[in-house]
């Protein structure tokens, strides 16, 4: 497994670390915001893509208790973890580029949501076209994507630590995947190519709060595909110490508060 495939792989042991160290800091603030935006659209049937461990799923269930929520993820380990965490949703393993749902004209979803998952889709126009297919007439597609790496203090600090640990060939997951879809003009063009009308495009900066810089570093090194890249290169313990030291030097020992920038898009089918 090489290249982009390696950057996207998730092992069964990752969801626990991802949930413990990264979800409260990086993802819950945006999940709360995205759920509020979703509820304002008054959806009856919601489809979530790349649901991960279910942080947005839980927020949707709490904010829209009368809505039917179907949560999907490509990774079976994430689906199993999320189904246990947010059992009020219907959970299914699904590829966003080949959704296992009928056309929207036959009773589709009112709303499709995706929090920080579109960056992982190998063919975004194909995935967006599938989203449009399963939406009911007049349905909406609401999602977030991270801004440039430099606008996310936690990720930038971790990447600096990786570059310090591997000065000649650092892991590029953070640059190429989470922050690899950070041009709003490109995102808007992909939506248009899939037949969407862009109703909203908004830059949003929220603060993340972590108990310590070491926790954030540990989350990336054990709960994301960075783990595989580090383990493939050798001395994981030494790398962890270097990354923790760099993140701590940049952000302080903790508690840590730092800004994170994302883009919110809403498309109409």
PDB file of C-alpha atoms in Angstrom:
ATOM      1  CA  UNK A   1       0.000   0.000   0.000  1.00  0.00           C
ATOM      2  CA  UNK A   2       1.614   3.244  -1.114  1.00  0.00           C
ATOM      3  CA  UNK A   3       0.904   6.872  -1.819  1.00  0.00           C
ATOM      4  CA  UNK A   4      -2.603   8.171  -1.245  1.00  0.00           C
ATOM      5  CA  UNK A   5      -3.878   4.718  -0.214  1.00  0.00           C
ATOM      6  CA  UNK A   6      -1.351   4.562   2.609  1.00  0.00           C
ATOM      7  CA  UNK A   7      -2.336   8.054   3.713  1.00  0.00           C
ATOM      8  CA  UNK A   8      -5.952   6.936   4.053  1.00  0.00           C
ATOM      9  CA  UNK A   9      -5.586   3.599   5.835  1.00  0.00           C
ATOM     10  CA  UNK A  10      -7.063   3.112   9.300  1.00  0.00           C
ATOM     11  CA  UNK A  11      -6.391   0.163  11.552  1.00  0.00           C
ATOM     12  CA  UNK A  12      -8.879  -1.264  14.017  1.00  0.00           C
ATOM     13  CA  UNK A  13      -6.922   0.128  16.965  1.00  0.00           C
ATOM     14  CA  UNK A  14      -7.071   3.745  15.797  1.00  0.00           C
ATOM     15  CA  UNK A  15     -10.675   4.769  16.625  1.00  0.00           C
ATOM     16  CA  UNK A  16     -10.140   4.627  20.401  1.00  0.00           C
ATOM     17  CA  UNK A  17      -7.125   6.940  20.309  1.00  0.00           C
ATOM     18  CA  UNK A  18      -8.820   9.180  17.741  1.00  0.00           C
ATOM     19  CA  UNK A  19     -11.892   9.477  19.949  1.00  0.00           C
ATOM     20  CA  UNK A  20      -9.963  10.053  23.163  1.00  0.00           C
ATOM     21  CA  UNK A  21      -7.341  12.561  22.068  1.00  0.00           C
ATOM     22  CA  UNK A  22      -8.548  14.265  18.888  1.00  0.00           C
ATOM     23  CA  UNK A  23     -12.350  14.341  18.817  1.00  0.00           C
ATOM     24  CA  UNK A  24     -12.847  16.619  21.869  1.00  0.00           C
ATOM     25  CA  UNK A  25     -10.153  19.039  20.704  1.00  0.00           C
ATOM     26  CA  UNK A  26     -10.406  19.207  16.913  1.00  0.00           C
ATOM     27  CA  UNK A  27     -13.809  17.893  15.937  1.00  0.00           C
ATOM     28  CA  UNK A  28     -16.429  18.518  18.617  1.00  0.00           C
ATOM     29  CA  UNK A  29     -16.375  22.338  18.294  1.00  0.00           C
ATOM     30  CA  UNK A  30     -17.110  22.078  14.579  1.00  0.00           C
ATOM     31  CA  UNK A  31     -19.640  19.271  15.099  1.00  0.00           C
ATOM     32  CA  UNK A  32     -21.669  21.519  17.390  1.00  0.00           C
ATOM     33  CA  UNK A  33     -21.596  24.287  14.790  1.00  0.00           C
ATOM     34  CA  UNK A  34     -22.442  22.004  11.853  1.00  0.00           C
ATOM     35  CA  UNK A  35     -25.317  20.341  13.723  1.00  0.00           C
ATOM     36  CA  UNK A  36     -26.844  23.761  14.427  1.00  0.00           C
ATOM     37  CA  UNK A  37     -26.590  24.636  10.727  1.00  0.00           C
ATOM     38  CA  UNK A  38     -28.171  21.305   9.828  1.00  0.00           C
ATOM     39  CA  UNK A  39     -31.098  21.702  12.210  1.00  0.00           C
ATOM     40  CA  UNK A  40     -31.852  25.158  10.778  1.00  0.00           C
ATOM     41  CA  UNK A  41     -32.709  23.399   7.487  1.00  0.00           C
ATOM     42  CA  UNK A  42     -35.423  21.305   9.235  1.00  0.00           C
ATOM     43  CA  UNK A  43     -34.424  17.959   7.684  1.00  0.00           C
ATOM     44  CA  UNK A  44     -36.490  14.812   8.143  1.00  0.00           C
ATOM     45  CA  UNK A  45     -33.987  12.322   6.693  1.00  0.00           C
ATOM     46  CA  UNK A  46     -30.257  12.929   7.149  1.00  0.00           C
ATOM     47  CA  UNK A  47     -27.395  10.980   5.604  1.00  0.00           C
ATOM     48  CA  UNK A  48     -23.945  11.450   7.112  1.00  0.00           C
ATOM     49  CA  UNK A  49     -20.825  10.530   5.151  1.00  0.00           C
ATOM     50  CA  UNK A  50     -17.420   9.707   6.690  1.00  0.00           C
ATOM     51  CA  UNK A  51     -19.040   9.730  10.128  1.00  0.00           C
ATOM     52  CA  UNK A  52     -15.928   8.421  11.883  1.00  0.00           C
ATOM     53  CA  UNK A  53     -16.513   7.712  15.554  1.00  0.00           C
ATOM     54  CA  UNK A  54     -19.816   9.593  15.553  1.00  0.00           C
ATOM     55  CA  UNK A  55     -19.145  13.006  17.063  1.00  0.00           C
ATOM     56  CA  UNK A  56     -21.342  14.823  14.521  1.00  0.00           C
ATOM     57  CA  UNK A  57     -23.828  11.937  14.560  1.00  0.00           C
ATOM     58  CA  UNK A  58     -24.368  12.396  18.289  1.00  0.00           C
ATOM     59  CA  UNK A  59     -24.829  16.137  17.885  1.00  0.00           C
ATOM     60  CA  UNK A  60     -27.378  15.606  15.100  1.00  0.00           C
ATOM     61  CA  UNK A  61     -29.354  13.094  17.159  1.00  0.00           C
ATOM     62  CA  UNK A  62     -29.476  15.481  20.098  1.00  0.00           C
ATOM     63  CA  UNK A  63     -30.331  18.579  18.060  1.00  0.00           C
ATOM     64  CA  UNK A  64     -32.884  16.944  15.731  1.00  0.00           C
ATOM     65  CA  UNK A  65     -34.469  14.093  17.719  1.00  0.00           C
ATOM     66  CA  UNK A  66     -37.330  13.677  15.253  1.00  0.00           C
ATOM     67  CA  UNK A  67     -35.056  13.268  12.231  1.00  0.00           C
ATOM     68  CA  UNK A  68     -34.011   9.890  10.853  1.00  0.00           C
ATOM     69  CA  UNK A  69     -30.191   9.797  10.800  1.00  0.00           C
ATOM     70  CA  UNK A  70     -28.209   7.320   8.706  1.00  0.00           C
ATOM     71  CA  UNK A  71     -24.466   7.409   9.411  1.00  0.00           C
ATOM     72  CA  UNK A  72     -21.912   5.854   7.083  1.00  0.00           C
ATOM     73  CA  UNK A  73     -18.167   5.418   6.898  1.00  0.00           C
ATOM     74  CA  UNK A  74     -15.858   3.550   4.549  1.00  0.00           C
ATOM     75  CA  UNK A  75     -13.920   2.025   7.429  1.00  0.00           C
ATOM     76  CA  UNK A  76     -15.606  -0.874   9.227  1.00  0.00           C
ATOM     77  CA  UNK A  77     -13.711  -0.208  12.473  1.00  0.00           C
ATOM     78  CA  UNK A  78     -15.115   3.322  12.553  1.00  0.00           C
ATOM     79  CA  UNK A  79     -18.639   2.054  11.829  1.00  0.00           C
ATOM     80  CA  UNK A  80     -18.437  -0.432  14.692  1.00  0.00           C
ATOM     81  CA  UNK A  81     -17.112   2.191  17.093  1.00  0.00           C
ATOM     82  CA  UNK A  82     -19.613   4.829  15.977  1.00  0.00           C
ATOM     83  CA  UNK A  83     -22.587   2.459  16.195  1.00  0.00           C
ATOM     84  CA  UNK A  84     -21.727   1.821  19.833  1.00  0.00           C
ATOM     85  CA  UNK A  85     -21.214   5.528  20.564  1.00  0.00           C
ATOM     86  CA  UNK A  86     -24.294   6.841  18.746  1.00  0.00           C
ATOM     87  CA  UNK A  87     -26.798   3.945  18.601  1.00  0.00           C
ATOM     88  CA  UNK A  88     -29.713   6.223  17.744  1.00  0.00           C
ATOM     89  CA  UNK A  89     -28.554   6.369  14.143  1.00  0.00           C
ATOM     90  CA  UNK A  90     -28.676   3.647  11.499  1.00  0.00           C
ATOM     91  CA  UNK A  91     -25.031   2.783  10.775  1.00  0.00           C
ATOM     92  CA  UNK A  92     -23.762   1.342   7.477  1.00  0.00           C
ATOM     93  CA  UNK A  93     -20.411   0.773   5.879  1.00  0.00           C
ATOM     94  CA  UNK A  94     -20.453   2.710   2.602  1.00  0.00           C
ATOM     95  CA  UNK A  95     -18.182   4.175  -0.057  1.00  0.00           C
ATOM     96  CA  UNK A  96     -19.145   7.786  -0.752  1.00  0.00           C
ATOM     97  CA  UNK A  97     -18.451   7.240  -4.451  1.00  0.00           C
ATOM     98  CA  UNK A  98     -20.894   4.303  -4.616  1.00  0.00           C
ATOM     99  CA  UNK A  99     -23.631   4.987  -2.103  1.00  0.00           C
ATOM    100  CA  UNK A 100     -25.951   2.016  -1.419  1.00  0.00           C
ATOM    101  CA  UNK A 101     -29.132   4.089  -1.517  1.00  0.00           C
ATOM    102  CA  UNK A 102     -31.801   4.642  -4.178  1.00  0.00           C
ATOM    103  CA  UNK A 103     -32.146   7.785  -6.242  1.00  0.00           C
ATOM    104  CA  UNK A 104     -33.524  10.769  -4.402  1.00  0.00           C
ATOM    105  CA  UNK A 105     -36.528  11.007  -6.687  1.00  0.00           C
ATOM    106  CA  UNK A 106     -37.730   7.761  -5.074  1.00  0.00           C
ATOM    107  CA  UNK A 107     -37.771   9.252  -1.566  1.00  0.00           C
ATOM    108  CA  UNK A 108     -34.248  10.423  -0.887  1.00  0.00           C
ATOM    109  CA  UNK A 109     -32.542  12.291   1.902  1.00  0.00           C
ATOM    110  CA  UNK A 110     -33.389  15.907   2.716  1.00  0.00           C
ATOM    111  CA  UNK A 111     -29.852  16.577   3.846  1.00  0.00           C
ATOM    112  CA  UNK A 112     -26.434  14.995   3.384  1.00  0.00           C
ATOM    113  CA  UNK A 113     -23.766  16.109   5.859  1.00  0.00           C
ATOM    114  CA  UNK A 114     -20.055  15.426   6.085  1.00  0.00           C
ATOM    115  CA  UNK A 115     -17.605  16.769   8.645  1.00  0.00           C
ATOM    116  CA  UNK A 116     -13.988  16.786   7.467  1.00  0.00           C
ATOM    117  CA  UNK A 117     -14.429  13.743   5.254  1.00  0.00           C
ATOM    118  CA  UNK A 118     -14.545  15.110   1.710  1.00  0.00           C
ATOM    119  CA  UNK A 119     -10.746  15.477   1.712  1.00  0.00           C
ATOM    120  CA  UNK A 120     -10.479  11.673   1.858  1.00  0.00           C
ATOM    121  CA  UNK A 121     -12.578  11.046  -1.262  1.00  0.00           C
ATOM    122  CA  UNK A 122     -10.254   9.994  -4.128  1.00  0.00           C
ATOM    123  CA  UNK A 123     -12.669  11.416  -6.739  1.00  0.00           C
ATOM    124  CA  UNK A 124     -14.568  14.285  -5.158  1.00  0.00           C
ATOM    125  CA  UNK A 125     -16.694  15.136  -8.169  1.00  0.00           C
ATOM    126  CA  UNK A 126     -17.810  11.495  -8.364  1.00  0.00           C
ATOM    127  CA  UNK A 127     -18.659  11.499  -4.653  1.00  0.00           C
ATOM    128  CA  UNK A 128     -20.513  14.806  -4.905  1.00  0.00           C
ATOM    129  CA  UNK A 129     -22.434  13.458  -7.891  1.00  0.00           C
ATOM    130  CA  UNK A 130     -23.496  10.477  -5.777  1.00  0.00           C
ATOM    131  CA  UNK A 131     -24.596  12.834  -3.011  1.00  0.00           C
ATOM    132  CA  UNK A 132     -26.751  14.727  -5.474  1.00  0.00           C
ATOM    133  CA  UNK A 133     -28.212  11.460  -6.755  1.00  0.00           C
ATOM    134  CA  UNK A 134     -29.479  10.365  -3.323  1.00  0.00           C
ATOM    135  CA  UNK A 135     -30.839  13.775  -2.336  1.00  0.00           C
ATOM    136  CA  UNK A 136     -34.542  14.473  -2.664  1.00  0.00           C
ATOM    137  CA  UNK A 137     -35.457  17.370  -4.966  1.00  0.00           C
ATOM    138  CA  UNK A 138     -34.445  20.577  -3.219  1.00  0.00           C
ATOM    139  CA  UNK A 139     -32.189  18.701  -0.802  1.00  0.00           C
ATOM    140  CA  UNK A 140     -28.997  20.178   0.634  1.00  0.00           C
ATOM    141  CA  UNK A 141     -25.387  19.056   0.986  1.00  0.00           C
ATOM    142  CA  UNK A 142     -23.659  20.563   4.043  1.00  0.00           C
ATOM    143  CA  UNK A 143     -20.004  19.895   4.827  1.00  0.00           C
ATOM    144  CA  UNK A 144     -16.721  21.207   6.212  1.00  0.00           C
ATOM    145  CA  UNK A 145     -13.162  20.991   4.956  1.00  0.00           C
ATOM    146  CA  UNK A 146     -10.040  22.219   6.732  1.00  0.00           C
ATOM    147  CA  UNK A 147      -8.301  25.412   5.673  1.00  0.00           C
ATOM    148  CA  UNK A 148      -4.558  25.584   4.874  1.00  0.00           C
ATOM    149  CA  UNK A 149      -2.232  23.803   7.291  1.00  0.00           C
ATOM    150  CA  UNK A 150      -0.848  27.096   8.598  1.00  0.00           C
ATOM    151  CA  UNK A 151      -4.312  28.162   9.809  1.00  0.00           C
ATOM    152  CA  UNK A 152      -4.638  25.173  12.134  1.00  0.00           C
ATOM    153  CA  UNK A 153      -2.296  25.595  15.098  1.00  0.00           C
ATOM    154  CA  UNK A 154      -2.505  22.004  16.343  1.00  0.00           C
ATOM    155  CA  UNK A 155      -1.930  20.342  12.973  1.00  0.00           C
ATOM    156  CA  UNK A 156       0.830  22.781  12.032  1.00  0.00           C
ATOM    157  CA  UNK A 157       2.653  22.059  15.294  1.00  0.00           C
ATOM    158  CA  UNK A 158       2.405  18.291  14.799  1.00  0.00           C
ATOM    159  CA  UNK A 159       3.655  18.599  11.214  1.00  0.00           C
ATOM    160  CA  UNK A 160       6.589  20.692  12.425  1.00  0.00           C
ATOM    161  CA  UNK A 161       7.392  17.931  14.906  1.00  0.00           C
ATOM    162  CA  UNK A 162       7.291  15.301  12.161  1.00  0.00           C
ATOM    163  CA  UNK A 163       9.579  17.424  10.002  1.00  0.00           C
ATOM    164  CA  UNK A 164      11.985  17.737  12.917  1.00  0.00           C
ATOM    165  CA  UNK A 165      11.913  13.958  13.436  1.00  0.00           C
ATOM    166  CA  UNK A 166      12.266  13.231   9.700  1.00  0.00           C
ATOM    167  CA  UNK A 167      14.126  16.199   8.200  1.00  0.00           C
ATOM    168  CA  UNK A 168      14.659  14.609   4.786  1.00  0.00           C
ATOM    169  CA  UNK A 169      11.359  12.813   4.165  1.00  0.00           C
ATOM    170  CA  UNK A 170       8.636  13.700   6.688  1.00  0.00           C
ATOM    171  CA  UNK A 171       5.193  12.047   6.561  1.00  0.00           C
ATOM    172  CA  UNK A 172       2.932  14.187   4.383  1.00  0.00           C
ATOM    173  CA  UNK A 173      -0.493  12.976   5.507  1.00  0.00           C
ATOM    174  CA  UNK A 174      -1.460  16.242   7.208  1.00  0.00           C
ATOM    175  CA  UNK A 175      -0.381  18.365   4.254  1.00  0.00           C
ATOM    176  CA  UNK A 176      -1.857  16.226   1.499  1.00  0.00           C
ATOM    177  CA  UNK A 177      -5.085  14.839   2.994  1.00  0.00           C
ATOM    178  CA  UNK A 178      -6.684  16.837   5.860  1.00  0.00           C
ATOM    179  CA  UNK A 179      -5.272  20.095   4.480  1.00  0.00           C
ATOM    180  CA  UNK A 180      -5.072  19.031   0.858  1.00  0.00           C
ATOM    181  CA  UNK A 181      -8.490  20.403  -0.134  1.00  0.00           C
ATOM    182  CA  UNK A 182      -8.124  23.897   1.247  1.00  0.00           C
ATOM    183  CA  UNK A 183      -8.841  26.088  -1.791  1.00  0.00           C
ATOM    184  CA  UNK A 184     -12.480  27.238  -1.626  1.00  0.00           C
ATOM    185  CA  UNK A 185     -12.502  27.982  -5.349  1.00  0.00           C
ATOM    186  CA  UNK A 186     -11.585  24.368  -6.121  1.00  0.00           C
ATOM    187  CA  UNK A 187     -14.255  23.053  -3.744  1.00  0.00           C
ATOM    188  CA  UNK A 188     -16.914  25.301  -5.262  1.00  0.00           C
ATOM    189  CA  UNK A 189     -15.898  24.225  -8.770  1.00  0.00           C
ATOM    190  CA  UNK A 190     -16.186  20.551  -7.818  1.00  0.00           C
ATOM    191  CA  UNK A 191     -19.663  21.146  -6.402  1.00  0.00           C
ATOM    192  CA  UNK A 192     -20.719  22.905  -9.581  1.00  0.00           C
ATOM    193  CA  UNK A 193     -19.291  20.086 -11.699  1.00  0.00           C
ATOM    194  CA  UNK A 194     -21.497  17.665  -9.750  1.00  0.00           C
ATOM    195  CA  UNK A 195     -24.581  19.773 -10.456  1.00  0.00           C
ATOM    196  CA  UNK A 196     -24.873  21.680  -7.165  1.00  0.00           C
ATOM    197  CA  UNK A 197     -25.665  25.332  -6.685  1.00  0.00           C
ATOM    198  CA  UNK A 198     -23.399  26.743  -3.977  1.00  0.00           C
ATOM    199  CA  UNK A 199     -25.697  28.488  -1.503  1.00  0.00           C
ATOM    200  CA  UNK A 200     -23.138  29.227   1.180  1.00  0.00           C
ATOM    201  CA  UNK A 201     -19.359  29.311   1.477  1.00  0.00           C
ATOM    202  CA  UNK A 202     -18.041  30.484   4.823  1.00  0.00           C
ATOM    203  CA  UNK A 203     -14.657  30.609   6.533  1.00  0.00           C
ATOM    204  CA  UNK A 204     -14.966  29.594  10.169  1.00  0.00           C
ATOM    205  CA  UNK A 205     -12.304  29.762  12.884  1.00  0.00           C
ATOM    206  CA  UNK A 206     -12.971  28.067  16.207  1.00  0.00           C
ATOM    207  CA  UNK A 207     -10.756  27.333  19.186  1.00  0.00           C
ATOM    208  CA  UNK A 208      -9.700  23.878  20.248  1.00  0.00           C
ATOM    209  CA  UNK A 209      -8.847  23.087  23.849  1.00  0.00           C
ATOM    210  CA  UNK A 210      -6.575  20.238  24.901  1.00  0.00           C
ATOM    211  CA  UNK A 211      -5.456  19.048  28.307  1.00  0.00           C
ATOM    212  CA  UNK A 212      -1.856  19.028  27.084  1.00  0.00           C
ATOM    213  CA  UNK A 213       0.227  19.345  23.964  1.00  0.00           C
ATOM    214  CA  UNK A 214       1.401  15.784  24.568  1.00  0.00           C
ATOM    215  CA  UNK A 215      -2.169  14.494  24.279  1.00  0.00           C
ATOM    216  CA  UNK A 216      -2.605  16.142  20.883  1.00  0.00           C
ATOM    217  CA  UNK A 217       0.662  14.696  19.624  1.00  0.00           C
ATOM    218  CA  UNK A 218      -0.275  11.255  20.933  1.00  0.00           C
ATOM    219  CA  UNK A 219      -3.632  11.454  19.192  1.00  0.00           C
ATOM    220  CA  UNK A 220      -2.072  12.070  15.796  1.00  0.00           C
ATOM    221  CA  UNK A 221       0.673   9.482  16.304  1.00  0.00           C
ATOM    222  CA  UNK A 222      -1.693   6.695  17.396  1.00  0.00           C
ATOM    223  CA  UNK A 223      -5.137   7.617  16.070  1.00  0.00           C
ATOM    224  CA  UNK A 224      -4.545   8.669  12.443  1.00  0.00           C
ATOM    225  CA  UNK A 225      -2.702   7.333   9.363  1.00  0.00           C
ATOM    226  CA  UNK A 226       0.364   9.220  10.646  1.00  0.00           C
ATOM    227  CA  UNK A 227       0.818   6.183  12.876  1.00  0.00           C
ATOM    228  CA  UNK A 228       1.493   3.838   9.970  1.00  0.00           C
ATOM    229  CA  UNK A 229       3.910   6.286   8.370  1.00  0.00           C
ATOM    230  CA  UNK A 230       5.893   6.572  11.601  1.00  0.00           C
ATOM    231  CA  UNK A 231       5.885   2.838  12.337  1.00  0.00           C
ATOM    232  CA  UNK A 232       7.083   2.102   8.808  1.00  0.00           C
ATOM    233  CA  UNK A 233      10.122   4.294   9.393  1.00  0.00           C
ATOM    234  CA  UNK A 234      11.471   2.786  12.597  1.00  0.00           C
ATOM    235  CA  UNK A 235      11.903   4.157  16.136  1.00  0.00           C
ATOM    236  CA  UNK A 236       8.364   5.206  17.070  1.00  0.00           C
ATOM    237  CA  UNK A 237       9.294   6.051  20.679  1.00  0.00           C
ATOM    238  CA  UNK A 238      12.006   8.482  19.591  1.00  0.00           C
ATOM    239  CA  UNK A 239       9.679  10.074  17.051  1.00  0.00           C
ATOM    240  CA  UNK A 240       6.963  10.487  19.666  1.00  0.00           C
ATOM    241  CA  UNK A 241       9.394  12.257  22.022  1.00  0.00           C
ATOM    242  CA  UNK A 242      10.510  14.616  19.253  1.00  0.00           C
ATOM    243  CA  UNK A 243       6.983  15.457  18.150  1.00  0.00           C
ATOM    244  CA  UNK A 244       5.776  16.012  21.728  1.00  0.00           C
ATOM    245  CA  UNK A 245       8.742  18.303  22.379  1.00  0.00           C
ATOM    246  CA  UNK A 246       8.046  20.374  19.249  1.00  0.00           C
ATOM    247  CA  UNK A 247       4.294  20.654  19.874  1.00  0.00           C
ATOM    248  CA  UNK A 248       4.945  21.649  23.493  1.00  0.00           C
ATOM    249  CA  UNK A 249       7.510  24.247  22.436  1.00  0.00           C
ATOM    250  CA  UNK A 250       5.016  25.787  20.004  1.00  0.00           C
ATOM    251  CA  UNK A 251       1.811  25.585  22.026  1.00  0.00           C
ATOM    252  CA  UNK A 252       2.912  25.264  25.647  1.00  0.00           C
ATOM    253  CA  UNK A 253       2.573  22.262  27.966  1.00  0.00           C
ATOM    254  CA  UNK A 254      -1.118  22.677  28.676  1.00  0.00           C
ATOM    255  CA  UNK A 255      -3.904  23.255  29.037  1.00  0.00           C
ATOM    256  CA  UNK A 256      -3.629  24.350  25.409  1.00  0.00           C
ATOM    257  CA  UNK A 257      -6.014  26.580  23.467  1.00  0.00           C
ATOM    258  CA  UNK A 258      -5.387  27.224  19.781  1.00  0.00           C
ATOM    259  CA  UNK A 259      -7.270  28.431  16.666  1.00  0.00           C
ATOM    260  CA  UNK A 260      -8.433  26.122  13.865  1.00  0.00           C
ATOM    261  CA  UNK A 261      -9.794  27.362  10.527  1.00  0.00           C
ATOM    262  CA  UNK A 262     -12.201  25.494   8.250  1.00  0.00           C
ATOM    263  CA  UNK A 263     -14.577  26.213   5.379  1.00  0.00           C
ATOM    264  CA  UNK A 264     -18.289  25.451   5.550  1.00  0.00           C
ATOM    265  CA  UNK A 265     -20.119  24.759   2.293  1.00  0.00           C
ATOM    266  CA  UNK A 266     -23.784  24.290   1.569  1.00  0.00           C
ATOM    267  CA  UNK A 267     -24.907  23.132  -1.835  1.00  0.00           C
ATOM    268  CA  UNK A 268     -28.457  22.811  -3.199  1.00  0.00           C
ATOM    269  CA  UNK A 269     -29.404  19.915  -5.445  1.00  0.00           C
TER     270      UNK A 269
END
